[in-house]
Short mmCIF file of C-alpha atoms in Angstrom, two decimals:
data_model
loop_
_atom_site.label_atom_id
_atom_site.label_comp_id
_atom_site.label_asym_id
_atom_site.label_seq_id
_atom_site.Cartn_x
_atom_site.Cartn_y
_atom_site.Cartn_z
CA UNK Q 1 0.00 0.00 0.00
CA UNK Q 2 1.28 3.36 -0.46
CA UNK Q 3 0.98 6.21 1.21
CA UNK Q 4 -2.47 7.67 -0.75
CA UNK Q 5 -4.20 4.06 0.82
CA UNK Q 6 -3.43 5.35 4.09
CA UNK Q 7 -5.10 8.48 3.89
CA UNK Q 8 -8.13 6.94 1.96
CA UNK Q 9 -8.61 4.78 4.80
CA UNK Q 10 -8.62 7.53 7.28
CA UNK Q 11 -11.13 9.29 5.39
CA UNK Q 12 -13.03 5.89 5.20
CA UNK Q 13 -12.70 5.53 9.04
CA UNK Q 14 -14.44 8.55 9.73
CA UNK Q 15 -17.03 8.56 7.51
CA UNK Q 16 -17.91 4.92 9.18
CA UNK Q 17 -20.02 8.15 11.00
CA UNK Q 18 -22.59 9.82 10.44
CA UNK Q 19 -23.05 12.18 13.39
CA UNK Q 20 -26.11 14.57 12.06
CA UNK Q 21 -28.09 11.32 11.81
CA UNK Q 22 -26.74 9.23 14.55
CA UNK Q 23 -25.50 6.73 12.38
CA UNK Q 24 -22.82 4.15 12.95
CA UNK Q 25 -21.67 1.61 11.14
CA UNK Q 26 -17.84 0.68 13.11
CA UNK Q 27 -19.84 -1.51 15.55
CA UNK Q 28 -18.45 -5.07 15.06
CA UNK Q 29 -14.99 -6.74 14.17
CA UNK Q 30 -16.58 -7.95 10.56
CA UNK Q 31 -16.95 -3.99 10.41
CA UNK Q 32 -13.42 -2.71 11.23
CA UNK Q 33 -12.12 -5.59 8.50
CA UNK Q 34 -14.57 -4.25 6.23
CA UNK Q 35 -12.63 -0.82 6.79
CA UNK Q 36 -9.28 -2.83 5.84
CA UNK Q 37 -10.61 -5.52 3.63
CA UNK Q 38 -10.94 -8.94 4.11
CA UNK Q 39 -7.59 -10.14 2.56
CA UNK Q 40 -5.40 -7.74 4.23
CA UNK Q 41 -2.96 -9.20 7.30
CA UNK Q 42 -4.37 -6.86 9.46
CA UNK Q 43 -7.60 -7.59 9.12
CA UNK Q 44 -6.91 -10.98 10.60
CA UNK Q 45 -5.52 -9.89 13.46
CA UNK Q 46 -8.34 -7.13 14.13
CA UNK Q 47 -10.22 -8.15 17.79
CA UNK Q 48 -13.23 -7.09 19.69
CA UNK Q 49 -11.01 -4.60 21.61
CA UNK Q 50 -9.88 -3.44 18.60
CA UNK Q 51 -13.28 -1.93 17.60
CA UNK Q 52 -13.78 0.83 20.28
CA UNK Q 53 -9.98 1.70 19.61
CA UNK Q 54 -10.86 2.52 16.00
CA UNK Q 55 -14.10 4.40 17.17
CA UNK Q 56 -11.79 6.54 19.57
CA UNK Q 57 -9.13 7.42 16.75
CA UNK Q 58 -11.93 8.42 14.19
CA UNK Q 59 -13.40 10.60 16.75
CA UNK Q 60 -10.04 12.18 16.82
CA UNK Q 61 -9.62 12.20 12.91
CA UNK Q 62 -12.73 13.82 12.40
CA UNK Q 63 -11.19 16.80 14.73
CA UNK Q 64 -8.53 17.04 12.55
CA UNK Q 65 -10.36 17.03 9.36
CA UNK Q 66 -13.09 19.78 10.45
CA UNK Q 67 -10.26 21.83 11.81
CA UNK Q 68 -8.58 21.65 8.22
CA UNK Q 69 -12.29 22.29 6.40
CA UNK Q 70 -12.82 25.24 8.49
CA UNK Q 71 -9.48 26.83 7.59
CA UNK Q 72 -7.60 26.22 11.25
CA UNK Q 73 -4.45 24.60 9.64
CA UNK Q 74 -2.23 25.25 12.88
CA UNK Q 75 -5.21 23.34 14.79
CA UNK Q 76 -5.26 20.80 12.33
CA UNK Q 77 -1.69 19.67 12.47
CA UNK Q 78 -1.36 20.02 16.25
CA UNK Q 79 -4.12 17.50 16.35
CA UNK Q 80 -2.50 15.18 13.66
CA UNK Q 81 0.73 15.46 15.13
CA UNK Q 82 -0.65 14.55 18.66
CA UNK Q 83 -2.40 11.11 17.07
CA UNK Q 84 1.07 10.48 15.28
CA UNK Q 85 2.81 10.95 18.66
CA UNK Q 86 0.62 8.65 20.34
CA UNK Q 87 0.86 5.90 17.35
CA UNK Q 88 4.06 6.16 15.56
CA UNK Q 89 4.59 5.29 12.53
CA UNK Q 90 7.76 3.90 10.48
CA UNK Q 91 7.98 4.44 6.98
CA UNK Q 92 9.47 1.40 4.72
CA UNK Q 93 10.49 1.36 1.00
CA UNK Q 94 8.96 -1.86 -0.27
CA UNK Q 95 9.83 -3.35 -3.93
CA UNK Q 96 7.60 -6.06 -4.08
CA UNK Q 97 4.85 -4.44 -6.36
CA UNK Q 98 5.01 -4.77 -10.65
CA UNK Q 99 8.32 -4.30 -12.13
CA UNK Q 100 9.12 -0.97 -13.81
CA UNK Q 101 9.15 -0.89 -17.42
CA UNK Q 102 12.99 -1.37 -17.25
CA UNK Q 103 12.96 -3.95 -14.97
CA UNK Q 104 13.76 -2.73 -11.30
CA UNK Q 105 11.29 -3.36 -8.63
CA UNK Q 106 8.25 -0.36 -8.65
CA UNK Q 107 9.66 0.77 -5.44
CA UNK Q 108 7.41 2.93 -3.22
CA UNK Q 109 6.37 3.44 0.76
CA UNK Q 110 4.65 1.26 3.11
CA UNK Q 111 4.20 2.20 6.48
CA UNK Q 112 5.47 -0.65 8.29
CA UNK Q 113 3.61 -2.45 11.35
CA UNK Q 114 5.55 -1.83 14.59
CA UNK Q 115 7.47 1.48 15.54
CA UNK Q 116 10.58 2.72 14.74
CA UNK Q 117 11.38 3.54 18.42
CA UNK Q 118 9.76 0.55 20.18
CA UNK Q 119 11.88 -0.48 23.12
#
């Protein structure tokens, strides 16, 4: 996956939402694999705990997306930032996809699965 999957499935996350109509569809594990689809590795692993976890982080996304729609950019980053603080992430160039048209691997970004600075 690169990096444009990860913010699609933000933007899927929180619309799993609908707050003006008290709508929501992340209630079950079947629905947070939904989110990832079925033949991704994480999906497997997703558990029941997992689910209110994923309700808790869109909450936060959607902060960070109205803050961006209604024009509070510093707002919106301090809240990403904070979310990327409290899950870090660790970028990894993968070269596993299609081969280039001369060849070489189609090399692009993953984020990878545990943290950079795990101890």
């Amino acid at each position: 996956m690169e990096l444009a999957h990860y913010s699609d499935f933000a933007v899927r996350l929180v619309n799993t939402e609908e707050p003006a109509r008290n709508k929501d569809s992340l209630t079950s594990v079947d629905a947070v694999r939904a989110l990832f689809g079925a033949s991704q590795q994480m999906a497997r692993r997703v558990t029941d705990g997992d689910v209110t976890r994923f309700r808790n982080v869109r909450g936060r996304l959607r902060s960070v997306f109205e803050a961006a729609d209604g024009g509070d950019e510093v707002l919106a980053v301090d809240l990403l930032n904070s979310l990327l603080m409290e899950f870090p992430v660790s970028p990894q160039v993968s070269g596993h996809e299609t081969l280039a048209e001369d060849g070489r691997p189609d090399w692009h970004i993953h984020l990878a699965e545990h943290p950079s600075n795990a101890s």
